[in-house]
XYZ file of C-alpha atoms in Angstrom:
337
model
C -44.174 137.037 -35.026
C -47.390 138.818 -35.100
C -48.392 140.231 -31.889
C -45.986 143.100 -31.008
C -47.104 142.447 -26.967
C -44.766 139.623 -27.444
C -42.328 142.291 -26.251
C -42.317 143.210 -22.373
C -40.950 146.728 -22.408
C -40.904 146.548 -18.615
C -38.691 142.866 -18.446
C -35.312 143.215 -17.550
C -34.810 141.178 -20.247
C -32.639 142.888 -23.061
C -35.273 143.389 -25.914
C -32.807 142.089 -28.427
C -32.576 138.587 -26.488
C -36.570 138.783 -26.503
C -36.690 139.055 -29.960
C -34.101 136.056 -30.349
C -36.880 134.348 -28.251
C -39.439 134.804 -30.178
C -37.817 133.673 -33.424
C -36.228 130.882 -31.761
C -39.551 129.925 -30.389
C -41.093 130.564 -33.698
C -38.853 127.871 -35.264
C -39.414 125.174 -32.799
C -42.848 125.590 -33.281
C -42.824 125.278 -36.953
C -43.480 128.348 -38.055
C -40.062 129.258 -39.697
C -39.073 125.625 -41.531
C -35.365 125.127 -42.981
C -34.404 126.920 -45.570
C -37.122 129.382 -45.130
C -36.700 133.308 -45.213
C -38.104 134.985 -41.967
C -38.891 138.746 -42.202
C -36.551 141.454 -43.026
C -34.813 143.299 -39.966
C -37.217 146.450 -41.170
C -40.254 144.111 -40.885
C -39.368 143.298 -37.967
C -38.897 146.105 -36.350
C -41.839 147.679 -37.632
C -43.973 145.003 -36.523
C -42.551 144.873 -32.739
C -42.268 148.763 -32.754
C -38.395 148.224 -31.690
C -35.695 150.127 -33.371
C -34.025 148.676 -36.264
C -30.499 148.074 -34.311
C -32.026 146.086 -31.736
C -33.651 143.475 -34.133
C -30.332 143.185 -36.066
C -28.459 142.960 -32.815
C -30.935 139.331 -32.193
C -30.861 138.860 -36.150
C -26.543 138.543 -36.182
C -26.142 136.721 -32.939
C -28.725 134.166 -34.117
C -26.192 133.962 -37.132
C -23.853 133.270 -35.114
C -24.643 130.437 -33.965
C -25.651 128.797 -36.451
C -29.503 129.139 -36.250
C -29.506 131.788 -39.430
C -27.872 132.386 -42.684
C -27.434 135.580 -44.481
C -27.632 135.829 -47.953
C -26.159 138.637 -49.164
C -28.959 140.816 -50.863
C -31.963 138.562 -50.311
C -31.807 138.323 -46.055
C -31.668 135.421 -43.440
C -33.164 132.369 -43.717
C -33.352 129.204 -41.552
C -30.614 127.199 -41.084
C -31.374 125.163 -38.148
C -34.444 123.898 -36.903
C -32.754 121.567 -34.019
C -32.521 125.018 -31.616
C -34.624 124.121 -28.818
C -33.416 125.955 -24.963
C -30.375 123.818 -24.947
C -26.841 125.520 -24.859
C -23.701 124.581 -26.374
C -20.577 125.270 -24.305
C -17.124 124.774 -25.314
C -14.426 124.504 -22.405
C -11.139 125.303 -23.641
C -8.474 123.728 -21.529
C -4.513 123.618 -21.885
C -4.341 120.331 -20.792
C -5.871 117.374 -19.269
C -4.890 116.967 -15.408
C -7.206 116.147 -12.152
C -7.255 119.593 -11.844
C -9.331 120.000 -14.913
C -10.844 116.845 -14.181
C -12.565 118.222 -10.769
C -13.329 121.902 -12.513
C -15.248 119.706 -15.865
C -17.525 117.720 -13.365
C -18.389 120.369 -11.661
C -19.015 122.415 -13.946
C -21.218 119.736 -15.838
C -22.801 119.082 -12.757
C -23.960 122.831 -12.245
C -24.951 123.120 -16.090
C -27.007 120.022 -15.840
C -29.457 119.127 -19.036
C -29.511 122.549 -19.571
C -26.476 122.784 -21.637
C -24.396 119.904 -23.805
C -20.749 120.763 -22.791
C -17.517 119.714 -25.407
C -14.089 120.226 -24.316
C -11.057 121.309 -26.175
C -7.300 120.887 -26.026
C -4.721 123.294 -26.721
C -1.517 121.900 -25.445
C -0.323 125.461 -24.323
C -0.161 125.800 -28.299
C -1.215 129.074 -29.239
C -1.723 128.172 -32.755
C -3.830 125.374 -31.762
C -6.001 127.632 -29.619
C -6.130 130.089 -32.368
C -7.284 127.020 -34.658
C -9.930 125.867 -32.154
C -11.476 129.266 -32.421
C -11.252 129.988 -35.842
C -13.215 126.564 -36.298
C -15.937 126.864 -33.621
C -16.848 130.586 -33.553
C -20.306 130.142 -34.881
C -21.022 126.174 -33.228
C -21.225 127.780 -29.295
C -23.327 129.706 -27.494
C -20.270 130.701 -25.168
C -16.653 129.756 -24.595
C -14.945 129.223 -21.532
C -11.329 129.358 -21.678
C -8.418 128.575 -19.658
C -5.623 130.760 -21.162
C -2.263 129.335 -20.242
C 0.843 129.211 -23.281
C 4.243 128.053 -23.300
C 4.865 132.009 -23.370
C 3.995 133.446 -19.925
C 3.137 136.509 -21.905
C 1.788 135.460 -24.947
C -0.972 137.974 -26.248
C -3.842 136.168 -26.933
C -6.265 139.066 -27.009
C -6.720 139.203 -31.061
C -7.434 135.875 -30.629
C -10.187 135.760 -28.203
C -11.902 139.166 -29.135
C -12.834 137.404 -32.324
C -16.133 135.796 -30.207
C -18.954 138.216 -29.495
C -17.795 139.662 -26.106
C -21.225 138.068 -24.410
C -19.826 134.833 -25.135
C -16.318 134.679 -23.421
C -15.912 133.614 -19.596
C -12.305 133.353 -18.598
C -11.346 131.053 -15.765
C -8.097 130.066 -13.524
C -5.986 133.456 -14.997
C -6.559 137.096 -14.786
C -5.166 138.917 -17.775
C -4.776 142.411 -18.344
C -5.301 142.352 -21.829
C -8.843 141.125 -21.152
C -10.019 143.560 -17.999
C -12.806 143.715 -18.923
C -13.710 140.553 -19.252
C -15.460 138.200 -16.957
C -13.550 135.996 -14.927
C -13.062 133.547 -11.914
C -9.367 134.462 -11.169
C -6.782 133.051 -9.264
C -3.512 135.083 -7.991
C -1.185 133.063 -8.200
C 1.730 135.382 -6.144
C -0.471 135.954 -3.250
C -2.321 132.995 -3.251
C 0.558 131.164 -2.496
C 2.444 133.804 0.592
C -1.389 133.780 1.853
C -1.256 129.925 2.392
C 1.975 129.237 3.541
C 1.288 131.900 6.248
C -2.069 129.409 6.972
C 0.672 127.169 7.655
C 3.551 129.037 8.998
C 3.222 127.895 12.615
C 4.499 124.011 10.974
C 7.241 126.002 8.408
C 9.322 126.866 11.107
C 10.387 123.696 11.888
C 12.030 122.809 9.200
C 15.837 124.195 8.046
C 14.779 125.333 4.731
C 11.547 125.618 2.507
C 12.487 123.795 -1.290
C 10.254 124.619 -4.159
C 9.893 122.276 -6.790
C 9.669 124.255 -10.135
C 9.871 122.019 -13.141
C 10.662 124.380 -15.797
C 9.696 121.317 -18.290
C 6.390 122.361 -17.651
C 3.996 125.485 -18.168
C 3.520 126.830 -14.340
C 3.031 130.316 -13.464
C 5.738 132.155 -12.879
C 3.971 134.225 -10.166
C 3.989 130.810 -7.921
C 8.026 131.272 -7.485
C 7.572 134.852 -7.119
C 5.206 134.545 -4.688
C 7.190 131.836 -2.751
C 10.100 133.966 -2.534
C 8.278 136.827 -1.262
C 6.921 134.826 1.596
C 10.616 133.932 2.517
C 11.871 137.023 2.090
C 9.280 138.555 4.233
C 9.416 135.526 7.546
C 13.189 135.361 7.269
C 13.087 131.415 5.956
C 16.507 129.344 4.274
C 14.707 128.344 0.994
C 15.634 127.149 -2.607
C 14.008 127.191 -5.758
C 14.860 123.227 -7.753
C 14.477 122.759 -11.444
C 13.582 119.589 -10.939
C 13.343 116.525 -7.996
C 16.512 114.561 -7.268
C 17.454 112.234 -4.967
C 20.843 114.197 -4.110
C 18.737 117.383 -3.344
C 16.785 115.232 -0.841
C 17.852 116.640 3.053
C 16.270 115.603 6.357
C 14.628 117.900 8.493
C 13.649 120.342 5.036
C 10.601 121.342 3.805
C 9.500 120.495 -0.250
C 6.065 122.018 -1.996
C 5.688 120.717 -4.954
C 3.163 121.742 -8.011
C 3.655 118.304 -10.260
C 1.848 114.916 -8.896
C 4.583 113.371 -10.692
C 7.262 114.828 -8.179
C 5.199 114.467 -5.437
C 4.728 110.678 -5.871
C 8.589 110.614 -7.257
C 9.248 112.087 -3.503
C 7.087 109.993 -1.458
C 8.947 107.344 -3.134
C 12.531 108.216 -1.967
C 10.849 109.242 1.531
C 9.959 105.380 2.050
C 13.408 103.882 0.424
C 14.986 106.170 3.109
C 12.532 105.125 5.853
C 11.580 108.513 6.865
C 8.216 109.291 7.977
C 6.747 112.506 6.280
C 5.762 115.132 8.298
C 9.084 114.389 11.384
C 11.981 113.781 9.288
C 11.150 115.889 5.842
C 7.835 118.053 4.820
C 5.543 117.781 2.379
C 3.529 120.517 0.857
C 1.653 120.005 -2.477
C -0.459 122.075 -5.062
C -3.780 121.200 -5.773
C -5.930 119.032 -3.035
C -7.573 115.494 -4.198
C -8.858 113.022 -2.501
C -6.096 110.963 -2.655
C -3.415 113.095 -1.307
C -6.034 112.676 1.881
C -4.961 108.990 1.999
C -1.425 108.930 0.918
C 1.115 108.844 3.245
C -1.496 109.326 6.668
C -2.336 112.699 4.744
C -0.327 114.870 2.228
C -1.573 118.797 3.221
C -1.891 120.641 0.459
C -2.432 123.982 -1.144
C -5.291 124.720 -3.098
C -7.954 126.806 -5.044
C -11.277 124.953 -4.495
C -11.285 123.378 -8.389
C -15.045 122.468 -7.852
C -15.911 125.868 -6.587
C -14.585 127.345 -9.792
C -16.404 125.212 -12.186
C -19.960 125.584 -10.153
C -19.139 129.706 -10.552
C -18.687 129.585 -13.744
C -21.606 127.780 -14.514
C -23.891 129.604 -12.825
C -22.495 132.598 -14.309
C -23.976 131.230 -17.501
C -27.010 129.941 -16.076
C -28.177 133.114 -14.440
C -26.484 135.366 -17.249
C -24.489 137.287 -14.464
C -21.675 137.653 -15.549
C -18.704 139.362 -13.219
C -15.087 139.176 -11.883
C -14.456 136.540 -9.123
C -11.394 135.772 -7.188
C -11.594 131.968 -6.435
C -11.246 130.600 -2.907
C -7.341 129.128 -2.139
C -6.360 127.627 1.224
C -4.116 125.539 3.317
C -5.052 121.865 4.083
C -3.116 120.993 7.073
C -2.621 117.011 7.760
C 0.217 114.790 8.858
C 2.685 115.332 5.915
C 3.471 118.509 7.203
């Protein structure tokens, strides 16, 4: 770093990031080898006429991921060479399901070869998420977590305000404990009254509305609240079921169903019985796919737009604009229905 003009006082560039720029470009280039001290945060800042804050601000984040090392007493040195303009993204999921599936592609597809992506599971394990973190905090350029536990209300602000702020995108849940961070959100309660209104006009056909809740799994509790609200408010019959059995199976009834196991489980008893979905019994399910479009002449469904989410999130990073987004959810009416 010799030539304090390096630093465009009028970019709208933070001056920090410029200076973790230069020294980033100064190490691909060969300048700073591995192992190597680079200058002092004083010499730095005396040589790019920036305050001293603003040069440690570049120097620590640059320690934090990995790029320097700070020796206590003698100052940073080089720790890695391989830096190049490439991030590193971890996507923190809470399970593996097409869901995720459709929000990874896209998201890798948005990203392109400008970022190397690694995905982590956390089994709705709060330990294991806290682990995850714990083990990665200086390996990522940013973090993009899905935050859903076994405990509806689990508190896993602690955990996730141990990464640099700048490096957290949230996705899928808003949480109040993390207002202020960035987010593509869904609501789950209103999500779900908005889209069975979308699809009202085919509801009222049918003697009752059945949601299928499994309480073996780690839904949202919002969805049930939300589904009873919408009942409550158009004056439907409607039950909430722990689980899909064959003796809670009635003609004429509508089911919406969250798990792709109980909606195959159903299609299943629909076709022993020889009804045809859509005349003698409803079908409603969470989260479109392409092959709810050919099962069954059409299962409708409602959904957030998974690839929509991912492509947001990614071009949060991309463009480094990072805000609060509610994500897109809608009815898709076909013949099951």
């Amino acid at each position: 770093m010799t030539q304090f003009s390096r630093i465009d006082s009028d970019s709208e560039v933070p001056k920090y990031k410029q200076v973790e720029e230069l020294i980033l470009s100064d190490i691909e280039t060969g300048i700073f080898k591995h192992g190597q001290r680079i200058p002092s945060i004083n010499e730095t800042s005396e040589e790019l006429l920036l305050s001293r804050d603003t040069v440690e601000k570049a120097y620590v984040r640059l320690k934090e991921k990995g790029v320097l090392l700070a020796v206590r007493g003698k100052g940073y040195y080089v720790n890695r060479t391989a830096v190049g303009k490439k991030l590193k993204i971890a996507l923190i999921f809470n399970k593996l399901s097409n869901y995720k599936r459709s929000l990874y592609a896209s998201f890798v597809s948005t990203i392109g070869s400008k970022a190397s992506v690694d995905v982590f599971i956390y089994n709705y394990d709060l330990t294991e998420f806290e682990d995850i973190i714990n083990n990665n905090l200086t390996n990522y350029d940013y973090f993009v977590i899905l935050p859903h536990f076994r405990n509806e209300h689990a508190d896993i602000s602690s955990v996730v305000k141990k990464i640099p702020k700048e490096k957290v995108l949230i996705i899928d849940k808003n949480l109040e404990a993390l207002r202020d961070y960035p987010v593509v959100y869904q609501e789950y309660d209103k999500d779900i009254q908005q889209a069975l209104g979308q699809a009202l006009d085919l509801l009222k056909k049918y003697k009752r509305l059945n949601l299928v809740f499994p309480t073996n799994e780690y839904y949202s509790i919002y969805i049930s609240r939300g589904f009873q609200i919408f009942n409550q408010i158009h004056g439907f019959e409607y039950q909430i079921l722990n689980s899909l059995k064959e003796e809670s199976l009635n003609q004429h009834e509508a089911y919406i169903l969250i798990s792709d196991n109980d909606l195959y489980e159903l299609i299943k008893l629909v076709k022993q019985r020889g009804w045809t979905a859509g005349k003698d019994i409803g079908i409603l399910s969470y989260n479109d796919s392409p092959v709810k479009e050919l099962l069954c002449e059409g299962i409708s469904t409602i959904s957030t737009n998974h690839d929509q989410i991912g492509q947001m999130a990614a071009e949060m990073i991309l463009t480094n604009d990072f805000k609060r987004i509610k994500s897109p959810f809608e009815f898709v009416r076909r013949n099951s229905l």
